[in-house]
């Protein structure tokens, strides 16, 4: 079978040593198959001034290439984020959507919906909505709802950060609407179990510096911490009308339907990422006749989600992490500070640093605040980087290089990116909607089957994760312990099938070839359960298609949203930029419209937020 240029370039690295073999047998191999990429022709968009656009983006590209020391140097904050903070609580919630201008050209509202749909006249939740209105009214195609993942991700913040880029991809005839699901962000009541955000951060500072391990007592420390949080949440948000009993995904799916009805539209249009794909599966299973254009991107199988098991989530994690060494080698010494003459040598260099940090943690005394880098933090760093390699891999390389050389100046500069700085603010603050929350546990653990802690079962589970990914397993396994200790059960759960023989419009599933937490196998399984659905595979590494810019993927999304066109079965899209290596195409040879679209894709890939949970 013919290999794509992407597969050929990296097959030697993804077929390299598995991490569990690094310390003992660096010659272990595993194979990967690659599909031939799809070649699809799409109609052009509105023509712009090609030369001017190419020059602008060429300058932009060189800014990116020359700024390895900054995680996101080329992308300034979205202008709306620079505005004075909008007071969400000054908006009067209403039972109908009452739009108010906010954040420059956006619209905001707080919609009152029943806390319990079995008691429509009972307590309510005020759902925060933020919308970027469509600018093309002549071919207006309705409103696209988005969910960034989590569970726990704020939809209003997602629209603030990257709504403009989503609009460029789907087209200017759609409104882009982000909503904060129950318990999250500016939606009230909030799923918060700590009195202030500072109290929560001080609690988090007490977390054990050891990696979760079966033999050193750390499991019991983690369990005790999870029991404490669970007890606080039961007291704070777990009462008869507590939000923890009504924050589940089935209620959020119903909220999506009600929001769409309020907008005067018949069917829900939706683009969900990560956990958002679970939300999409719930909606399509519960309301198959209310499905409009629905994209689920970075697919996690809702059956595994509901069963509260995560034992297959990491099957491709090491392939993503392995690509770090391959791309570093491919890029060369000018672009990767860890470059060696082969990828296995870079891998060895990385693990040498991990071992040295385990034996002697690295102090950064001049950081603000000062900190000590542990092996646990380096595990967390590369796992997080695997979600968005374009943004994360350069930071990993700079961190390892600085530790290796004991460069305190570099480590001090990198410290805020290695560990989030904790700032002590004991007051509640002026923007409580930006504070953290415990929505992840309330939603995911409540949606899932009850799984009380069992030492034998946890050992088997953890050992299975270690076989899949020794680096990610200690991070991922904490979710199991969180739900094992969780006490609040929801008022109702969806126990029906996650399937539909037909939906009113076919779903579009998108999956990277190698996703660190939502493997392609999950997307294939979900695809088989929803009649007529399409599946687009993006030949990339990272979490969701937005982890790597691909004009091919973007144009398939546009065709689906505008015309309802699904990709042909077996379609595989290549990407246009690799970590360390950089862009693969000369923008001077591209149309102005493609240049603009590629810029939007790059901004998404460099700033796709990570949330409280692993999804």
mmCIF file with all atom_site columns, C-alpha atoms in Angstrom, residues 42-204:
data_model
loop_
_atom_site.group_PDB
_atom_site.id
_atom_site.type_symbol
_atom_site.label_atom_id
_atom_site.label_alt_id
_atom_site.label_comp_id
_atom_site.label_asym_id
_atom_site.label_entity_id
_atom_site.label_seq_id
_atom_site.pdbx_PDB_ins_code
_atom_site.Cartn_x
_atom_site.Cartn_y
_atom_site.Cartn_z
_atom_site.occupancy
_atom_site.B_iso_or_equiv
_atom_site.pdbx_formal_charge
_atom_site.auth_seq_id
_atom_site.auth_comp_id
_atom_site.auth_asym_id
_atom_site.auth_atom_id
_atom_site.pdbx_PDB_model_num
ATOM 1   C CA . UNK A 1 42  ? -13.368 21.699 -3.724 1.00 0.00 ? 42  UNK A CA 1
ATOM 2   C CA . UNK A 1 43  ? -14.934 24.839 -5.190 1.00 0.00 ? 43  UNK A CA 1
ATOM 3   C CA . UNK A 1 44  ? -13.089 28.076 -4.439 1.00 0.00 ? 44  UNK A CA 1
ATOM 4   C CA . UNK A 1 45  ? -14.204 30.584 -1.877 1.00 0.00 ? 45  UNK A CA 1
ATOM 5   C CA . UNK A 1 46  ? -14.503 34.353 -2.438 1.00 0.00 ? 46  UNK A CA 1
ATOM 6   C CA . UNK A 1 47  ? -11.311 35.658 -4.057 1.00 0.00 ? 47  UNK A CA 1
ATOM 7   C CA . UNK A 1 48  ? -9.168  38.141 -2.163 1.00 0.00 ? 48  UNK A CA 1
ATOM 8   C CA . UNK A 1 49  ? -5.979  39.970 -3.046 1.00 0.00 ? 49  UNK A CA 1
ATOM 9   C CA . UNK A 1 50  ? -3.642  37.006 -3.417 1.00 0.00 ? 50  UNK A CA 1
ATOM 10  C CA . UNK A 1 51  ? -0.275  38.716 -3.364 1.00 0.00 ? 51  UNK A CA 1
ATOM 11  C CA . UNK A 1 52  ? -1.009  40.906 -0.328 1.00 0.00 ? 52  UNK A CA 1
ATOM 12  C CA . UNK A 1 53  ? -2.412  37.980 1.657  1.00 0.00 ? 53  UNK A CA 1
ATOM 13  C CA . UNK A 1 54  ? 0.570   35.794 0.781  1.00 0.00 ? 54  UNK A CA 1
ATOM 14  C CA . UNK A 1 55  ? 3.033   38.458 1.916  1.00 0.00 ? 55  UNK A CA 1
ATOM 15  C CA . UNK A 1 56  ? 1.190   39.003 5.213  1.00 0.00 ? 56  UNK A CA 1
ATOM 16  C CA . UNK A 1 57  ? 1.068   35.317 6.028  1.00 0.00 ? 57  UNK A CA 1
ATOM 17  C CA . UNK A 1 58  ? 4.673   34.726 4.935  1.00 0.00 ? 58  UNK A CA 1
ATOM 18  C CA . UNK A 1 59  ? 5.785   37.337 7.470  1.00 0.00 ? 59  UNK A CA 1
ATOM 19  C CA . UNK A 1 60  ? 3.539   35.682 10.054 1.00 0.00 ? 60  UNK A CA 1
ATOM 20  C CA . UNK A 1 61  ? 5.076   32.286 9.342  1.00 0.00 ? 61  UNK A CA 1
ATOM 21  C CA . UNK A 1 62  ? 8.622   33.542 9.843  1.00 0.00 ? 62  UNK A CA 1
ATOM 22  C CA . UNK A 1 63  ? 7.600   35.071 13.167 1.00 0.00 ? 63  UNK A CA 1
ATOM 23  C CA . UNK A 1 64  ? 6.421   31.615 14.239 1.00 0.00 ? 64  UNK A CA 1
ATOM 24  C CA . UNK A 1 65  ? 9.531   29.791 13.003 1.00 0.00 ? 65  UNK A CA 1
ATOM 25  C CA . UNK A 1 66  ? 11.904  32.166 14.747 1.00 0.00 ? 66  UNK A CA 1
ATOM 26  C CA . UNK A 1 67  ? 10.170  32.062 18.143 1.00 0.00 ? 67  UNK A CA 1
ATOM 27  C CA . UNK A 1 68  ? 10.762  28.594 19.568 1.00 0.00 ? 68  UNK A CA 1
ATOM 28  C CA . UNK A 1 69  ? 11.211  29.898 23.107 1.00 0.00 ? 69  UNK A CA 1
ATOM 29  C CA . UNK A 1 70  ? 7.626   31.123 23.252 1.00 0.00 ? 70  UNK A CA 1
ATOM 30  C CA . UNK A 1 71  ? 4.738   28.681 23.424 1.00 0.00 ? 71  UNK A CA 1
ATOM 31  C CA . UNK A 1 72  ? 2.430   30.867 21.363 1.00 0.00 ? 72  UNK A CA 1
ATOM 32  C CA . UNK A 1 73  ? 4.367   33.920 20.194 1.00 0.00 ? 73  UNK A CA 1
ATOM 33  C CA . UNK A 1 74  ? 2.670   34.542 16.899 1.00 0.00 ? 74  UNK A CA 1
ATOM 34  C CA . UNK A 1 75  ? -0.903  34.581 18.114 1.00 0.00 ? 75  UNK A CA 1
ATOM 35  C CA . UNK A 1 76  ? -1.934  37.618 20.131 1.00 0.00 ? 76  UNK A CA 1
ATOM 36  C CA . UNK A 1 77  ? -4.972  37.298 22.316 1.00 0.00 ? 77  UNK A CA 1
ATOM 37  C CA . UNK A 1 78  ? -8.336  37.605 20.635 1.00 0.00 ? 78  UNK A CA 1
ATOM 38  C CA . UNK A 1 79  ? -9.317  41.293 20.841 1.00 0.00 ? 79  UNK A CA 1
ATOM 39  C CA . UNK A 1 80  ? -12.475 40.506 22.811 1.00 0.00 ? 80  UNK A CA 1
ATOM 40  C CA . UNK A 1 81  ? -10.334 39.025 25.588 1.00 0.00 ? 81  UNK A CA 1
ATOM 41  C CA . UNK A 1 82  ? -8.587  42.375 25.939 1.00 0.00 ? 82  UNK A CA 1
ATOM 42  C CA . UNK A 1 83  ? -11.826 44.228 26.611 1.00 0.00 ? 83  UNK A CA 1
ATOM 43  C CA . UNK A 1 84  ? -12.771 45.129 30.181 1.00 0.00 ? 84  UNK A CA 1
ATOM 44  C CA . UNK A 1 85  ? -14.295 42.071 31.799 1.00 0.00 ? 85  UNK A CA 1
ATOM 45  C CA . UNK A 1 86  ? -17.939 41.694 30.940 1.00 0.00 ? 86  UNK A CA 1
ATOM 46  C CA . UNK A 1 87  ? -20.160 41.285 34.019 1.00 0.00 ? 87  UNK A CA 1
ATOM 47  C CA . UNK A 1 88  ? -22.130 38.143 33.306 1.00 0.00 ? 88  UNK A CA 1
ATOM 48  C CA . UNK A 1 89  ? -24.117 38.392 36.503 1.00 0.00 ? 89  UNK A CA 1
ATOM 49  C CA . UNK A 1 90  ? -25.386 41.849 35.542 1.00 0.00 ? 90  UNK A CA 1
ATOM 50  C CA . UNK A 1 91  ? -27.340 40.146 32.748 1.00 0.00 ? 91  UNK A CA 1
ATOM 51  C CA . UNK A 1 92  ? -30.831 39.387 33.956 1.00 0.00 ? 92  UNK A CA 1
ATOM 52  C CA . UNK A 1 93  ? -31.611 35.715 33.236 1.00 0.00 ? 93  UNK A CA 1
ATOM 53  C CA . UNK A 1 94  ? -34.882 35.111 31.410 1.00 0.00 ? 94  UNK A CA 1
ATOM 54  C CA . UNK A 1 95  ? -36.988 32.201 30.156 1.00 0.00 ? 95  UNK A CA 1
ATOM 55  C CA . UNK A 1 96  ? -36.493 33.462 26.628 1.00 0.00 ? 96  UNK A CA 1
ATOM 56  C CA . UNK A 1 97  ? -33.190 34.458 25.051 1.00 0.00 ? 97  UNK A CA 1
ATOM 57  C CA . UNK A 1 98  ? -32.686 38.193 25.553 1.00 0.00 ? 98  UNK A CA 1
ATOM 58  C CA . UNK A 1 99  ? -29.525 39.099 23.664 1.00 0.00 ? 99  UNK A CA 1
ATOM 59  C CA . UNK A 1 100 ? -27.356 41.943 24.927 1.00 0.00 ? 100 UNK A CA 1
ATOM 60  C CA . UNK A 1 101 ? -24.285 43.342 23.165 1.00 0.00 ? 101 UNK A CA 1
ATOM 61  C CA . UNK A 1 102 ? -21.018 42.175 24.729 1.00 0.00 ? 102 UNK A CA 1
ATOM 62  C CA . UNK A 1 103 ? -17.326 41.860 23.927 1.00 0.00 ? 103 UNK A CA 1
ATOM 63  C CA . UNK A 1 104 ? -17.263 44.134 20.878 1.00 0.00 ? 104 UNK A CA 1
ATOM 64  C CA . UNK A 1 105 ? -19.438 42.489 18.231 1.00 0.00 ? 105 UNK A CA 1
ATOM 65  C CA . UNK A 1 106 ? -20.650 39.493 20.207 1.00 0.00 ? 106 UNK A CA 1
ATOM 66  C CA . UNK A 1 107 ? -24.029 38.849 21.849 1.00 0.00 ? 107 UNK A CA 1
ATOM 67  C CA . UNK A 1 108 ? -24.579 37.425 25.330 1.00 0.00 ? 108 UNK A CA 1
ATOM 68  C CA . UNK A 1 109 ? -27.562 36.131 27.261 1.00 0.00 ? 109 UNK A CA 1
ATOM 69  C CA . UNK A 1 110 ? -28.512 33.997 30.264 1.00 0.00 ? 110 UNK A CA 1
ATOM 70  C CA . UNK A 1 111 ? -31.315 31.555 29.565 1.00 0.00 ? 111 UNK A CA 1
ATOM 71  C CA . UNK A 1 112 ? -33.380 30.094 32.400 1.00 0.00 ? 112 UNK A CA 1
ATOM 72  C CA . UNK A 1 113 ? -34.065 26.384 31.935 1.00 0.00 ? 113 UNK A CA 1
ATOM 73  C CA . UNK A 1 114 ? -35.492 23.829 34.370 1.00 0.00 ? 114 UNK A CA 1
ATOM 74  C CA . UNK A 1 115 ? -32.921 22.362 36.716 1.00 0.00 ? 115 UNK A CA 1
ATOM 75  C CA . UNK A 1 116 ? -35.022 19.200 36.588 1.00 0.00 ? 116 UNK A CA 1
ATOM 76  C CA . UNK A 1 117 ? -37.005 18.683 33.395 1.00 0.00 ? 117 UNK A CA 1
ATOM 77  C CA . UNK A 1 118 ? -39.436 16.518 35.365 1.00 0.00 ? 118 UNK A CA 1
ATOM 78  C CA . UNK A 1 119 ? -40.321 19.678 37.323 1.00 0.00 ? 119 UNK A CA 1
ATOM 79  C CA . UNK A 1 120 ? -40.617 22.411 34.672 1.00 0.00 ? 120 UNK A CA 1
ATOM 80  C CA . UNK A 1 121 ? -41.936 24.909 37.231 1.00 0.00 ? 121 UNK A CA 1
ATOM 81  C CA . UNK A 1 122 ? -39.321 24.047 39.837 1.00 0.00 ? 122 UNK A CA 1
ATOM 82  C CA . UNK A 1 123 ? -35.776 25.378 40.378 1.00 0.00 ? 123 UNK A CA 1
ATOM 83  C CA . UNK A 1 124 ? -33.879 26.678 37.354 1.00 0.00 ? 124 UNK A CA 1
ATOM 84  C CA . UNK A 1 125 ? -30.380 26.932 35.956 1.00 0.00 ? 125 UNK A CA 1
ATOM 85  C CA . UNK A 1 126 ? -29.248 30.062 34.101 1.00 0.00 ? 126 UNK A CA 1
ATOM 86  C CA . UNK A 1 127 ? -27.272 28.958 31.025 1.00 0.00 ? 127 UNK A CA 1
ATOM 87  C CA . UNK A 1 128 ? -24.681 31.480 29.808 1.00 0.00 ? 128 UNK A CA 1
ATOM 88  C CA . UNK A 1 129 ? -24.689 31.986 26.022 1.00 0.00 ? 129 UNK A CA 1
ATOM 89  C CA . UNK A 1 130 ? -22.182 33.851 23.864 1.00 0.00 ? 130 UNK A CA 1
ATOM 90  C CA . UNK A 1 131 ? -22.653 34.198 20.130 1.00 0.00 ? 131 UNK A CA 1
ATOM 91  C CA . UNK A 1 132 ? -20.736 35.551 17.175 1.00 0.00 ? 132 UNK A CA 1
ATOM 92  C CA . UNK A 1 133 ? -23.503 36.479 14.721 1.00 0.00 ? 133 UNK A CA 1
ATOM 93  C CA . UNK A 1 134 ? -23.282 35.397 11.098 1.00 0.00 ? 134 UNK A CA 1
ATOM 94  C CA . UNK A 1 135 ? -22.149 38.214 8.837  1.00 0.00 ? 135 UNK A CA 1
ATOM 95  C CA . UNK A 1 136 ? -23.612 36.744 5.654  1.00 0.00 ? 136 UNK A CA 1
ATOM 96  C CA . UNK A 1 137 ? -27.347 37.214 6.088  1.00 0.00 ? 137 UNK A CA 1
ATOM 97  C CA . UNK A 1 138 ? -28.186 36.513 2.460  1.00 0.00 ? 138 UNK A CA 1
ATOM 98  C CA . UNK A 1 139 ? -27.291 32.820 2.778  1.00 0.00 ? 139 UNK A CA 1
ATOM 99  C CA . UNK A 1 140 ? -27.913 32.506 6.513  1.00 0.00 ? 140 UNK A CA 1
ATOM 100 C CA . UNK A 1 141 ? -27.739 28.850 7.594  1.00 0.00 ? 141 UNK A CA 1
ATOM 101 C CA . UNK A 1 142 ? -28.521 29.032 11.283 1.00 0.00 ? 142 UNK A CA 1
ATOM 102 C CA . UNK A 1 143 ? -26.573 28.650 14.500 1.00 0.00 ? 143 UNK A CA 1
ATOM 103 C CA . UNK A 1 144 ? -23.696 26.265 15.207 1.00 0.00 ? 144 UNK A CA 1
ATOM 104 C CA . UNK A 1 145 ? -23.353 25.270 18.860 1.00 0.00 ? 145 UNK A CA 1
ATOM 105 C CA . UNK A 1 146 ? -19.896 24.250 20.087 1.00 0.00 ? 146 UNK A CA 1
ATOM 106 C CA . UNK A 1 147 ? -18.475 22.367 23.062 1.00 0.00 ? 147 UNK A CA 1
ATOM 107 C CA . UNK A 1 148 ? -14.698 22.430 23.703 1.00 0.00 ? 148 UNK A CA 1
ATOM 108 C CA . UNK A 1 149 ? -14.502 19.278 25.827 1.00 0.00 ? 149 UNK A CA 1
ATOM 109 C CA . UNK A 1 150 ? -13.748 18.439 29.411 1.00 0.00 ? 150 UNK A CA 1
ATOM 110 C CA . UNK A 1 151 ? -16.253 17.796 30.789 1.00 0.00 ? 151 UNK A CA 1
ATOM 111 C CA . UNK A 1 152 ? -15.809 21.179 32.390 1.00 0.00 ? 152 UNK A CA 1
ATOM 112 C CA . UNK A 1 153 ? -14.816 23.313 29.408 1.00 0.00 ? 153 UNK A CA 1
ATOM 113 C CA . UNK A 1 154 ? -16.460 26.720 29.087 1.00 0.00 ? 154 UNK A CA 1
ATOM 114 C CA . UNK A 1 155 ? -18.211 27.239 25.772 1.00 0.00 ? 155 UNK A CA 1
ATOM 115 C CA . UNK A 1 156 ? -18.353 31.012 26.209 1.00 0.00 ? 156 UNK A CA 1
ATOM 116 C CA . UNK A 1 157 ? -14.579 31.142 26.715 1.00 0.00 ? 157 UNK A CA 1
ATOM 117 C CA . UNK A 1 158 ? -14.076 28.828 23.742 1.00 0.00 ? 158 UNK A CA 1
ATOM 118 C CA . UNK A 1 159 ? -15.990 31.245 21.502 1.00 0.00 ? 159 UNK A CA 1
ATOM 119 C CA . UNK A 1 160 ? -14.017 34.136 22.973 1.00 0.00 ? 160 UNK A CA 1
ATOM 120 C CA . UNK A 1 161 ? -10.692 32.515 22.191 1.00 0.00 ? 161 UNK A CA 1
ATOM 121 C CA . UNK A 1 162 ? -11.341 30.788 18.893 1.00 0.00 ? 162 UNK A CA 1
ATOM 122 C CA . UNK A 1 163 ? -14.865 31.460 17.706 1.00 0.00 ? 163 UNK A CA 1
ATOM 123 C CA . UNK A 1 164 ? -13.601 33.675 14.904 1.00 0.00 ? 164 UNK A CA 1
ATOM 124 C CA . UNK A 1 165 ? -11.426 30.853 13.564 1.00 0.00 ? 165 UNK A CA 1
ATOM 125 C CA . UNK A 1 166 ? -14.302 28.347 13.745 1.00 0.00 ? 166 UNK A CA 1
ATOM 126 C CA . UNK A 1 167 ? -16.405 30.837 11.791 1.00 0.00 ? 167 UNK A CA 1
ATOM 127 C CA . UNK A 1 168 ? -13.729 31.055 9.085  1.00 0.00 ? 168 UNK A CA 1
ATOM 128 C CA . UNK A 1 169 ? -13.764 27.279 8.714  1.00 0.00 ? 169 UNK A CA 1
ATOM 129 C CA . UNK A 1 170 ? -17.525 26.682 8.568  1.00 0.00 ? 170 UNK A CA 1
ATOM 130 C CA . UNK A 1 171 ? -18.335 29.903 6.726  1.00 0.00 ? 171 UNK A CA 1
ATOM 131 C CA . UNK A 1 172 ? -19.764 33.313 7.548  1.00 0.00 ? 172 UNK A CA 1
ATOM 132 C CA . UNK A 1 173 ? -23.389 32.236 7.093  1.00 0.00 ? 173 UNK A CA 1
ATOM 133 C CA . UNK A 1 174 ? -23.450 30.512 10.521 1.00 0.00 ? 174 UNK A CA 1
ATOM 134 C CA . UNK A 1 175 ? -23.778 32.039 13.962 1.00 0.00 ? 175 UNK A CA 1
ATOM 135 C CA . UNK A 1 176 ? -21.165 30.530 16.303 1.00 0.00 ? 176 UNK A CA 1
ATOM 136 C CA . UNK A 1 177 ? -22.639 29.956 19.753 1.00 0.00 ? 177 UNK A CA 1
ATOM 137 C CA . UNK A 1 178 ? -20.804 28.774 22.834 1.00 0.00 ? 178 UNK A CA 1
ATOM 138 C CA . UNK A 1 179 ? -22.690 27.940 26.002 1.00 0.00 ? 179 UNK A CA 1
ATOM 139 C CA . UNK A 1 180 ? -21.441 27.091 29.464 1.00 0.00 ? 180 UNK A CA 1
ATOM 140 C CA . UNK A 1 181 ? -22.938 23.711 30.361 1.00 0.00 ? 181 UNK A CA 1
ATOM 141 C CA . UNK A 1 182 ? -24.540 23.215 33.752 1.00 0.00 ? 182 UNK A CA 1
ATOM 142 C CA . UNK A 1 183 ? -22.253 23.988 36.675 1.00 0.00 ? 183 UNK A CA 1
ATOM 143 C CA . UNK A 1 184 ? -19.554 25.559 34.487 1.00 0.00 ? 184 UNK A CA 1
ATOM 144 C CA . UNK A 1 185 ? -18.250 29.086 33.882 1.00 0.00 ? 185 UNK A CA 1
ATOM 145 C CA . UNK A 1 186 ? -20.884 31.818 33.965 1.00 0.00 ? 186 UNK A CA 1
ATOM 146 C CA . UNK A 1 187 ? -23.783 29.356 34.159 1.00 0.00 ? 187 UNK A CA 1
ATOM 147 C CA . UNK A 1 188 ? -25.412 29.230 37.583 1.00 0.00 ? 188 UNK A CA 1
ATOM 148 C CA . UNK A 1 189 ? -25.617 27.502 39.964 1.00 0.00 ? 189 UNK A CA 1
ATOM 149 C CA . UNK A 1 190 ? -21.926 26.628 39.781 1.00 0.00 ? 190 UNK A CA 1
ATOM 150 C CA . UNK A 1 191 ? -20.426 23.220 40.558 1.00 0.00 ? 191 UNK A CA 1
ATOM 151 C CA . UNK A 1 192 ? -17.869 24.644 42.980 1.00 0.00 ? 192 UNK A CA 1
ATOM 152 C CA . UNK A 1 193 ? -16.943 22.832 46.168 1.00 0.00 ? 193 UNK A CA 1
ATOM 153 C CA . UNK A 1 194 ? -14.380 25.346 47.441 1.00 0.00 ? 194 UNK A CA 1
ATOM 154 C CA . UNK A 1 195 ? -15.279 28.760 48.829 1.00 0.00 ? 195 UNK A CA 1
ATOM 155 C CA . UNK A 1 196 ? -12.783 30.651 46.647 1.00 0.00 ? 196 UNK A CA 1
ATOM 156 C CA . UNK A 1 197 ? -10.466 29.900 43.768 1.00 0.00 ? 197 UNK A CA 1
ATOM 157 C CA . UNK A 1 198 ? -7.486  30.595 46.031 1.00 0.00 ? 198 UNK A CA 1
ATOM 158 C CA . UNK A 1 199 ? -8.746  27.989 48.484 1.00 0.00 ? 199 UNK A CA 1
ATOM 159 C CA . UNK A 1 200 ? -8.904  25.482 45.637 1.00 0.00 ? 200 UNK A CA 1
ATOM 160 C CA . UNK A 1 201 ? -5.387  26.365 44.456 1.00 0.00 ? 201 UNK A CA 1
ATOM 161 C CA . UNK A 1 202 ? -3.966  26.088 47.945 1.00 0.00 ? 202 UNK A CA 1
ATOM 162 C CA . UNK A 1 203 ? -5.538  22.632 48.170 1.00 0.00 ? 203 UNK A CA 1
ATOM 163 C CA . UNK A 1 204 ? -4.011  21.683 44.846 1.00 0.00 ? 204 UNK A CA 1
#
